[in-house]
Short mmCIF file of C-alpha atoms in Angstrom, two decimals:
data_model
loop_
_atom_site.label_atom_id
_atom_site.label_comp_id
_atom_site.label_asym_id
_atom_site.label_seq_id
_atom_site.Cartn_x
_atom_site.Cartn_y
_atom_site.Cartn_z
CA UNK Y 87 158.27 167.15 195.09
CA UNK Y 88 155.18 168.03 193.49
CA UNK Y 89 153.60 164.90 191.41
CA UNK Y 90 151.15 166.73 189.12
CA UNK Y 91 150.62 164.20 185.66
CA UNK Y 92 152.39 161.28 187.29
CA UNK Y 93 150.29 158.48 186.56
CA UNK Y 94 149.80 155.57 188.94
CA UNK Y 95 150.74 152.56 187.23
CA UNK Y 96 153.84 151.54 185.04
CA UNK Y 97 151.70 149.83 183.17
CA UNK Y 98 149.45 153.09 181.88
CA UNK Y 99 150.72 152.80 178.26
CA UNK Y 100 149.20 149.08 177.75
CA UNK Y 101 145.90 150.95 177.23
CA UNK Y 102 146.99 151.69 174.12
CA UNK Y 103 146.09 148.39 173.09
CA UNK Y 104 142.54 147.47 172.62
CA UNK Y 105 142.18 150.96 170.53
CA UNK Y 106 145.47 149.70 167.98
CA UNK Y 107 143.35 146.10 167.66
CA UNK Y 108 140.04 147.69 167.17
CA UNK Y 109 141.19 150.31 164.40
CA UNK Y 110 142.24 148.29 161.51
CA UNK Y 111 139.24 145.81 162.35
CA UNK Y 112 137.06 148.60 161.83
CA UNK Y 113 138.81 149.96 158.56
CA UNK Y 114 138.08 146.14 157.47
CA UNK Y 115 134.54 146.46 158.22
CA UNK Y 116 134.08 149.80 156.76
CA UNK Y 117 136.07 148.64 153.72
CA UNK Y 118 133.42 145.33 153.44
CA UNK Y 119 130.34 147.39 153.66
CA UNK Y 120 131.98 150.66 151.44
CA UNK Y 121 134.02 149.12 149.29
CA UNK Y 122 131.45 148.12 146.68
CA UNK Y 123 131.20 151.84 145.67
CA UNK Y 124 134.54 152.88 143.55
CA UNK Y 125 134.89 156.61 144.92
CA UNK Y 126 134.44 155.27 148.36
CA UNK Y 127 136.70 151.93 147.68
CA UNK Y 128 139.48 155.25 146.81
CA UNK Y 129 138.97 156.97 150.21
CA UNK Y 130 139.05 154.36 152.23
CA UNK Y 131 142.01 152.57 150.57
CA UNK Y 132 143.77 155.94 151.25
CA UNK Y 133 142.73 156.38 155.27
CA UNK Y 134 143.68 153.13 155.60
CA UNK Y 135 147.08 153.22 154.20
CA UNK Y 136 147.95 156.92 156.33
CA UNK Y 137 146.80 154.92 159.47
CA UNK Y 138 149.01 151.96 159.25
CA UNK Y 139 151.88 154.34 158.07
CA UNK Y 140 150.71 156.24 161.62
CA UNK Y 141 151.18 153.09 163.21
CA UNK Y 142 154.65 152.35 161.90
CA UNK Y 143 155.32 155.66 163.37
CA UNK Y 144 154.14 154.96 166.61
CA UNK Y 145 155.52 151.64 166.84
CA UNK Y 146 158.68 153.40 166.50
CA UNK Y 147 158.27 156.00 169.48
CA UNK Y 148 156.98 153.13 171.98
CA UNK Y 149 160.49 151.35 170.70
CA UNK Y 150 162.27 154.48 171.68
CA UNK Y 151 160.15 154.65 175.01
CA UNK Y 152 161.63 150.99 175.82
CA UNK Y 153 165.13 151.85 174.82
CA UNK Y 154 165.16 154.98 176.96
CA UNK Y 155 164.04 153.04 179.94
CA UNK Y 156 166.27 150.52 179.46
CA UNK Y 157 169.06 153.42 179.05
CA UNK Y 158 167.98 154.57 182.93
CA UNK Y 159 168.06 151.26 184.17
CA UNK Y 160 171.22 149.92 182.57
CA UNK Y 161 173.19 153.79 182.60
CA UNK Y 162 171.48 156.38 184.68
CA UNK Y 163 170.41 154.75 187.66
CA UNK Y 164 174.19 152.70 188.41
CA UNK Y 165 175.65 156.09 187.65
CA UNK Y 166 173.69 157.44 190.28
CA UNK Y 167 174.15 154.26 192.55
CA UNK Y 168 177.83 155.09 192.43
CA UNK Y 169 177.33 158.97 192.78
CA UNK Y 170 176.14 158.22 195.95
CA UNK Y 171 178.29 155.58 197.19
CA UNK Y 172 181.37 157.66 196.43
CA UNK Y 173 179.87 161.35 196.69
CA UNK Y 174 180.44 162.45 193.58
CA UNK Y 175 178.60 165.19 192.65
CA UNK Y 176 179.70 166.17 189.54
CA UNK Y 177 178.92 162.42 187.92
CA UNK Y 178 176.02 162.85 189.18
CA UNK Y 179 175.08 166.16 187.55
CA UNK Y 180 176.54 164.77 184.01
CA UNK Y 181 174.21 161.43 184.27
CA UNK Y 182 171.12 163.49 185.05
CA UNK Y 183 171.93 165.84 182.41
CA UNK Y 184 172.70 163.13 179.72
CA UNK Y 185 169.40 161.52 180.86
CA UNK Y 186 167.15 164.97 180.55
CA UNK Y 187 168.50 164.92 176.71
CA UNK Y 188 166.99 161.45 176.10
CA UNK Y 189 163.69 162.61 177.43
CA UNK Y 190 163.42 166.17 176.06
CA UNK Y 191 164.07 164.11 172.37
CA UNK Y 192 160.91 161.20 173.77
CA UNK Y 193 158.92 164.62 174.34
CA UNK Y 194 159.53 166.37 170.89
CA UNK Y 195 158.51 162.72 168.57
CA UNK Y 196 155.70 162.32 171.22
CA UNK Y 197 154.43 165.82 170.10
CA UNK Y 198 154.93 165.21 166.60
CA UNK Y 199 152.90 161.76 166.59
CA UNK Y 200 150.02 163.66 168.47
CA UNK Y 201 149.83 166.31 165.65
CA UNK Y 202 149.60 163.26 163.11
CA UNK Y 203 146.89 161.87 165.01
CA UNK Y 204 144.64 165.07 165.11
CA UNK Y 205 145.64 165.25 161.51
CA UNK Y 206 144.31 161.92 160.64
CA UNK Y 207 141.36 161.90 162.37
CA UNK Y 208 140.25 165.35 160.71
CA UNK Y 209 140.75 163.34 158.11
CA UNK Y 210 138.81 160.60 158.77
CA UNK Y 211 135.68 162.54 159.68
CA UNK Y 212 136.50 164.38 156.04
CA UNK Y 213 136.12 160.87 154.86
CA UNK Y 214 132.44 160.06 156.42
CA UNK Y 215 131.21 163.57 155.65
CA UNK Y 216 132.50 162.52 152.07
CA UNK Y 217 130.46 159.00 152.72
CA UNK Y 218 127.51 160.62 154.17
CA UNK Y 219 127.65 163.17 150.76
CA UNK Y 220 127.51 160.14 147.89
CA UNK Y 221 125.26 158.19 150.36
CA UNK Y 222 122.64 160.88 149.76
CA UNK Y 223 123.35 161.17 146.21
CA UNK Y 224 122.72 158.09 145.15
CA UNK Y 225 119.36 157.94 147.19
CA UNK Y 226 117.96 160.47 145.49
CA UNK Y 227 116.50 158.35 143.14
CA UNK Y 228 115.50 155.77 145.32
CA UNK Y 229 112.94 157.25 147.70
CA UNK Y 230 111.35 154.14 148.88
CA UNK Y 231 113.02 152.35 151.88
CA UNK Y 232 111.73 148.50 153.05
CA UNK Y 233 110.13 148.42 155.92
CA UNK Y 234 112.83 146.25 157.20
CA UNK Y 235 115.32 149.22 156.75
CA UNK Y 236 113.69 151.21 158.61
CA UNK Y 237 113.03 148.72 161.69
CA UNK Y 238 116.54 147.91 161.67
CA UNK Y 239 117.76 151.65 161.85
CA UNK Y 240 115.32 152.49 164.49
CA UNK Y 241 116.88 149.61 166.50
CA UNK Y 242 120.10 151.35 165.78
CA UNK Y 243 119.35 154.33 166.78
CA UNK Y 244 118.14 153.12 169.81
CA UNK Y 245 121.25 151.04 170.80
CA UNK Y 246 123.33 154.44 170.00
CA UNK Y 247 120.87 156.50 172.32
CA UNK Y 248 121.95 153.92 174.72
CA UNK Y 249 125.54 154.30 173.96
CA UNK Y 250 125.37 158.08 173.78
CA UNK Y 251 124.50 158.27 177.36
CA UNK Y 252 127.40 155.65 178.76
CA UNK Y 253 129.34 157.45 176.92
CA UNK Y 254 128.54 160.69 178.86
CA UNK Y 255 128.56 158.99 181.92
CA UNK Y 256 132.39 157.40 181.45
CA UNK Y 257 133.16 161.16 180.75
CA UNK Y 258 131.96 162.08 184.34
CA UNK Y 259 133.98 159.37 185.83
CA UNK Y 260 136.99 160.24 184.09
CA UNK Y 261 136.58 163.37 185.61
CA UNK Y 262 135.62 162.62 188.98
CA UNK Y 263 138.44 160.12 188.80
CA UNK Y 264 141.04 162.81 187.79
CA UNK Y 265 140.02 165.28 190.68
CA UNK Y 266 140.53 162.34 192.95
CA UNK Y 267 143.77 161.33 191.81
CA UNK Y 268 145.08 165.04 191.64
CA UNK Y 269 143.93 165.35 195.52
CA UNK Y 270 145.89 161.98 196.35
CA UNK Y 271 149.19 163.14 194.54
CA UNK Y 272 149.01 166.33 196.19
CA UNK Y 273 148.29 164.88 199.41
CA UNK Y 274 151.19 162.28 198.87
CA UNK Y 275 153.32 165.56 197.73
CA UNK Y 276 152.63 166.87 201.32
CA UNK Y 277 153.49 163.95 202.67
CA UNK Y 278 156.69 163.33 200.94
CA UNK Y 279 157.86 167.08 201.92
CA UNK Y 280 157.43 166.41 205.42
CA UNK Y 281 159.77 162.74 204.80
CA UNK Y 282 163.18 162.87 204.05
CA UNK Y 283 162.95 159.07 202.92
CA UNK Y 284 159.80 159.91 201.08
CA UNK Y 285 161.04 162.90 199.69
CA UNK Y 286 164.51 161.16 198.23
CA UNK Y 287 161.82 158.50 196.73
CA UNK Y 288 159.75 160.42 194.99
CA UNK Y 289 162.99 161.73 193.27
CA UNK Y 290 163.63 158.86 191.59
CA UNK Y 291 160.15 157.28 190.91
CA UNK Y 292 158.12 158.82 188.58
CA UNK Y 293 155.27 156.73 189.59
CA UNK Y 294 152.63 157.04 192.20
CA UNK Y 295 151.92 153.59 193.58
CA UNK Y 296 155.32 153.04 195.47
CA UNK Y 297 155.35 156.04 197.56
CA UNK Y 298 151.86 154.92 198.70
CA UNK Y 299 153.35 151.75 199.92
CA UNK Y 300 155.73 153.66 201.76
CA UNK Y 301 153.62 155.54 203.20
CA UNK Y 302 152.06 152.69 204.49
CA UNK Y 303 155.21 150.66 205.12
CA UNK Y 304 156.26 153.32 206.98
CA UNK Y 305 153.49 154.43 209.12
CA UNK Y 306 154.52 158.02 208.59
CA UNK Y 307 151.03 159.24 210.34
CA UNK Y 308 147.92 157.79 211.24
CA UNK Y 309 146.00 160.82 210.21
CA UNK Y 310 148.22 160.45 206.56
CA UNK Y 311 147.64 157.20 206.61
CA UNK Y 312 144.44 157.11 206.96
CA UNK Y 313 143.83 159.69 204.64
CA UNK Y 314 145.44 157.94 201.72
CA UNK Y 315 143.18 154.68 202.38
CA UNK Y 316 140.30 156.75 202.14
CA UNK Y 317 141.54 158.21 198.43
CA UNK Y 318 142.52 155.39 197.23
CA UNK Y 319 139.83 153.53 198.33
CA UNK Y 320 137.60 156.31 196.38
CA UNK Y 321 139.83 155.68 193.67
CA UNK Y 322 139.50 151.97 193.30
CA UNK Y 323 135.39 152.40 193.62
CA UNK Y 324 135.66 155.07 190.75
CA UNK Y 325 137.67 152.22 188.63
CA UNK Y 326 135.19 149.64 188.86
CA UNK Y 327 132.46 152.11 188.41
CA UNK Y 328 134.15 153.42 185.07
CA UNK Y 329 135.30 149.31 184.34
CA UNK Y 330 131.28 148.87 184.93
CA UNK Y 331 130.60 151.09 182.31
CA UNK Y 332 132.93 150.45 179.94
CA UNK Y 333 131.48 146.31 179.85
CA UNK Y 334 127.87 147.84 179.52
CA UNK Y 335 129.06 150.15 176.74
CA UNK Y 336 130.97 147.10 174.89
CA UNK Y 337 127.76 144.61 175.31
CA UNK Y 338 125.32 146.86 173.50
CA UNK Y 339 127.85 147.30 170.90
CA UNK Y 340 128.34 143.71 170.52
CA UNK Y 341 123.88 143.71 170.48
CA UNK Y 342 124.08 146.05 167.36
CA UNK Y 343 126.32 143.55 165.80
CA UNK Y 344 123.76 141.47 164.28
CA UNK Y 345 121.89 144.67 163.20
CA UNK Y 346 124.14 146.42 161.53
CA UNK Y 347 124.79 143.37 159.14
CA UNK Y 348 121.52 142.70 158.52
CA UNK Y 349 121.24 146.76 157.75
CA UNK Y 350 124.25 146.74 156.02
CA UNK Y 351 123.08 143.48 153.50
CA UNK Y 352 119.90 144.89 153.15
CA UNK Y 353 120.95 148.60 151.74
CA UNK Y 354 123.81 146.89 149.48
CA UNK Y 355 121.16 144.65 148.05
CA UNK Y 356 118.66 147.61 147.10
CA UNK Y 357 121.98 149.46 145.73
CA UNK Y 358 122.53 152.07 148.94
CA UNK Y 359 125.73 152.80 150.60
CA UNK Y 360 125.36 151.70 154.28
CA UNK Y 361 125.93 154.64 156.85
CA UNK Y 362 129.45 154.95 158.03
CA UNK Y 363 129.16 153.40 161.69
CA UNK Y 364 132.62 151.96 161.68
CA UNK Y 365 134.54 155.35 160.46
CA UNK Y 366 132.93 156.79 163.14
CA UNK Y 367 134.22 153.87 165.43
CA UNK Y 368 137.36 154.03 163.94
CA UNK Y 369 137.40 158.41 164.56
CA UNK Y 370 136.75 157.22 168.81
CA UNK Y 371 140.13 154.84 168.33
CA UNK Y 372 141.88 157.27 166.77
CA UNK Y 373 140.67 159.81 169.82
CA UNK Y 374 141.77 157.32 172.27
CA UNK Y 375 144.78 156.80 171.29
CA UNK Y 376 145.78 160.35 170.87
CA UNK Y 377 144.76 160.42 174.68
CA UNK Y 378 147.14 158.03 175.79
CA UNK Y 379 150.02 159.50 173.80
CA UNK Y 380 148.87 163.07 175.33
CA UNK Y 381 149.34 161.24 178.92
CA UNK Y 382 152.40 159.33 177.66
CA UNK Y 383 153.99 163.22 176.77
CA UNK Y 384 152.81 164.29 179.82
CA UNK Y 385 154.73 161.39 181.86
CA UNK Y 386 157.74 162.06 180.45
CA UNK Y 387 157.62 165.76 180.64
CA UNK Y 388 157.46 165.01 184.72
CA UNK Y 389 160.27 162.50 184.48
CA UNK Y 390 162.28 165.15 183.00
CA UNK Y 391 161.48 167.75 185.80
CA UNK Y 392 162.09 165.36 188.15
CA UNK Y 393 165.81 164.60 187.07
CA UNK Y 394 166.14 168.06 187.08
CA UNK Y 395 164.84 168.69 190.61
CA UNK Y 396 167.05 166.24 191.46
CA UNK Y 397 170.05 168.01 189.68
CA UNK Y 398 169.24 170.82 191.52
CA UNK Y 399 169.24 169.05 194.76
CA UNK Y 400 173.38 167.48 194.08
CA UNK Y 401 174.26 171.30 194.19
CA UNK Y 402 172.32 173.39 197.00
CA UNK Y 403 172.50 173.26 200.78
CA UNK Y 404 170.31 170.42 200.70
CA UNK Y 405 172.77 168.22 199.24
CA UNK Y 406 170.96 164.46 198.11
CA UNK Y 407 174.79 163.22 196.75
CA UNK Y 408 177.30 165.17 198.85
CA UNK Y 409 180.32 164.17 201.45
CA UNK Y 410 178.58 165.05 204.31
CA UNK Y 411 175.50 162.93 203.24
CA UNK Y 412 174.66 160.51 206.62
CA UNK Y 413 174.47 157.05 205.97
CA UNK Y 414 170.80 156.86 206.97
CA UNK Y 415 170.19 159.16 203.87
CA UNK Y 416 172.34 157.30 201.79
CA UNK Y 417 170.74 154.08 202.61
CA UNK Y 418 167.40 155.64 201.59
CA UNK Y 419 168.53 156.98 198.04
CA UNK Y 420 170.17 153.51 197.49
CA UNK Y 421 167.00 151.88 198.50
CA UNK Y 422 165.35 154.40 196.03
CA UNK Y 423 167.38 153.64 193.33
CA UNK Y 424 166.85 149.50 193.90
CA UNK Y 425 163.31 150.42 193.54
CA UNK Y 426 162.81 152.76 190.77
CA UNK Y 427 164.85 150.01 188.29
CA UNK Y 428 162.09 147.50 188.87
CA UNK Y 429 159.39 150.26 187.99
CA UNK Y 430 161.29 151.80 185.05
CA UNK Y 431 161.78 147.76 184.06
CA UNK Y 432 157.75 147.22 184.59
CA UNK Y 433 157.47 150.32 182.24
CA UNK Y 434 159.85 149.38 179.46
CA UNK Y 435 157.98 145.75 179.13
CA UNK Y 436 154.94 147.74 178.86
CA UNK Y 437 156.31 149.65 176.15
CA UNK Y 438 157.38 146.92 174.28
CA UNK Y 439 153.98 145.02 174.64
CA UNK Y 440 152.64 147.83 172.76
CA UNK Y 441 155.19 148.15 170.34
CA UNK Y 442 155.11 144.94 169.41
CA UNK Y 443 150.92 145.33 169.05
CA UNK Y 444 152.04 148.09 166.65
CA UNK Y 445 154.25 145.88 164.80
CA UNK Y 446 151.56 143.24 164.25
CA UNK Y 447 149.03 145.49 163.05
CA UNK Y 448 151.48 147.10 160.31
CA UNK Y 449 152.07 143.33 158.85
CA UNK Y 450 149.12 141.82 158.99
CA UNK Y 451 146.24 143.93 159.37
CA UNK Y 452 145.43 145.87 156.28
CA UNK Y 453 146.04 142.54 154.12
CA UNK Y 454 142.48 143.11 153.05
CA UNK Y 455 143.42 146.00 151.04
CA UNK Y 456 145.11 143.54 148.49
CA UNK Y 457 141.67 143.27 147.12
CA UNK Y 458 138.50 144.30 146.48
CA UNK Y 459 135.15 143.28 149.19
CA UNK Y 460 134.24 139.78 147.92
CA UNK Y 461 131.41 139.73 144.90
CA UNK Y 462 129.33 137.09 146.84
CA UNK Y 463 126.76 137.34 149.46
CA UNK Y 464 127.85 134.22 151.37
CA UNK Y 465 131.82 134.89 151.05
CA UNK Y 466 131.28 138.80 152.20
CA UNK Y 467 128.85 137.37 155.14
CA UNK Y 468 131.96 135.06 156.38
CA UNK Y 469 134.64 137.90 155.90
CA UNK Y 470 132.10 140.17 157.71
CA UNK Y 471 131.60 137.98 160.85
CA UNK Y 472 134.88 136.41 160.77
CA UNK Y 473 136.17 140.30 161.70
CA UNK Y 474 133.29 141.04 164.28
CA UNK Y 475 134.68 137.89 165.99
CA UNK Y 476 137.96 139.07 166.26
CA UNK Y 477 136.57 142.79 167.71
CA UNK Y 478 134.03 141.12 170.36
CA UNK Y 479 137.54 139.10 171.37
CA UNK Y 480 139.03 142.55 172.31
CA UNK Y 481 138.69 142.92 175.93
CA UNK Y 482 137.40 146.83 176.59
CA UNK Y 483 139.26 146.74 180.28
CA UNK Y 484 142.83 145.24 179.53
CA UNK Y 485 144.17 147.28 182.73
CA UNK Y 486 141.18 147.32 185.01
CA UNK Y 487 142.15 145.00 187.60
CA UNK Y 488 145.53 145.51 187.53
CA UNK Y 489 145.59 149.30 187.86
CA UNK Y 490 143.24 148.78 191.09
CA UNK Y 491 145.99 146.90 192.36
CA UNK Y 492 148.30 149.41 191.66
CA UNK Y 493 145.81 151.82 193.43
CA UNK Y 494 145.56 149.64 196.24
CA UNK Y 495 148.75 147.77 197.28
#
């Protein structure tokens, strides 16, 4: 079985979450320091409303992500269960084909919600080249900048300097961490070729981490075994080194925090649009999320070749469900099965955390749209910092630990 875009944890879609929280925070803050200025108050009124309809959106394909899993665990995997006990091919064929209909339909919305998301974010950087536009309109007249400004923004630009270059560096990891992970799953592929037991596993698992416990559980090799410490082991080290940088990144963002209030209350009090930092914050979200969802297509795209591998399989010489299946084999595939319902349960949970993130963000978070930035200096302060609280509570690493435990286990 080959495992290309499998992903090792069940628990991959949670990282969906601190990007969700952080977006309509950051529409709030862009809204506070933008809002003042009537064509601006317009544009971001309308990006703000298209993301949280985006959101419904998605909160409705994570809901059909939990219902499909649930499907598989409830229908698809007892129908195979009882395939097997009775050899019954052709039940077998008609669940696996029933359950490559429900995925191929998870695929198509997936697709669709991605396209909305490059959408939107065109739009949003529309909207800060729009900002960026009336910013320097307005300053025409105003030549003359504080001194104070201009410290402030130099301390800015500094911290994004900083930023910049984390930012490049998580980029390398990711990459070094994908080149590892695509050697381990094809060195687990080879592995699970060689295995019956393996092989029958990886038929019904979409996920990475339990065929490495086999592999170790079953002392298939000491050369394979040792092999697959030594990747994972790489790939736990390239974790914590991307975790690492991640927490550095988040620290010097919560470091400008203090700045770009002052900077912000500074410009609004000499009559100058702030510069759109949080749009641009907001366009990263937006980028992340769209990465997950790309991975999330991706994961179910395997699923589906999987169940049809494993079609295939219930009607060649190679027979998984057929009469004169042993009961050694048979035990394995059960064993399979009793596994892959606690992962696909794992994943449906996950699905429904994130949903249910979704969810709260389409009640609750754009409430400040209801009216216009507050008049006063001391009320805007509060509503300012009472929303960079709530971001700096965010955690940038919700999965860090536990994915390494995935990795390792």
């Amino acid at each position: 079985m080959m495992l290309r875009d499998l992903t090792n944890s069940p628990e991959f879609v949670e990282e969906l979450l601190p990007a969700a929280e952080r977006t309509a925070l950051l529409y709030h803050l862009s809204y506070l320091c933008l809002g003042s200025f009537p064509k601006l108050e317009r544009i971001l009124r309308q990006r703000a409303v298209e993301n949280q309809l985006l959101f419904v959106s998605s909160e409705t394909l994570l809901l059909k992500c939990v219902t499909t899993s649930e499907d598989l665990v409830s229908a698809l995997l007892p129908m195979l269960r009882l395939s097997v006990e009775n050899n019954q091919t052709i039940l077998a064929g008609r669940s696996l084909e029933k359950a490559k209909a429900w995925i191929t339909e998870i695929v198509d919305r997936v697709n669709a919600i991605i396209d909305r998301y490059e959408k939107h974010n065109y739009n949003v950087a529309s909207s800060t080249s729009d900002v960026i536009t009336e910013k320097a309109e307005t300053e025409k007249e105003k030549v003359e900048t504080s001194s104070e400004i201009k410290s402030l923004g130099e301390i800015v630009n500094k911290f994004q300097d900083e930023l910049n270059k984390i930012f490049e560096e998580i980029g390398e990891t990711e990459t070094k961490i994908q080149e590892k992970n695509a050697e381990l799953q094809n060195h687990v592929s080879d592995i699970c070729r060689k295995s019956h037991g393996l092989g029958i596993l990886a038929a019904i698992v979409p996920f990475i981490g339990p065929l490495i416990k086999s592999i170790y559980d079953t002392a298939t090799a000491p050369g394979a075994t040792a092999k697959t410490t030594a990747l994972t082991s790489e790939l736990s080290r390239l974790s914590s080194e991307k975790s690492d940088l991640r927490n550095k990144d988040w620290n010097i963002q919560v470091q400008m925090t203090d700045i770009q209030l002052k900077l912000a209350t500074l410009k609004m009090q000499e009559g100058k649009i702030p510069d759109p930092v949080h749009l641009g914050e907001v366009q990263m979200c937006l980028s992340q999320i769209q990465k997950i969802l790309i991975q999330l297509q991706k994961f179910w795209m395997s699923v589906g070749e999987l169940l049809d591998s494993l079609k295939k399989k219930t009607f060649v010489g190679e027979d998984i469900v057929a009469p004169e299946m042993n009961e050694n084999t048979k035990s394995f595939f059960l064993k399979s099965i009793e596994i892959a319902e606690e992962y696909w349960k794992t994943f449906g949970q996950s699905c429904l955390k994130a949903k249910d993130i979704f969810s709260l963000q389409n009640k609750d978070a754009y409430k400040f749209l209801e009216s216009s930035p507050p008049v006063d200096p001391v009320e805007w302060k509060q509503e300012y910092e009472s929303v960079m609280e709530k971001l700096k509570n965010i955690s940038p690493n919700p999965l860090c630990e536990a994915n390494n435990a995935a990795i390792t286990e």
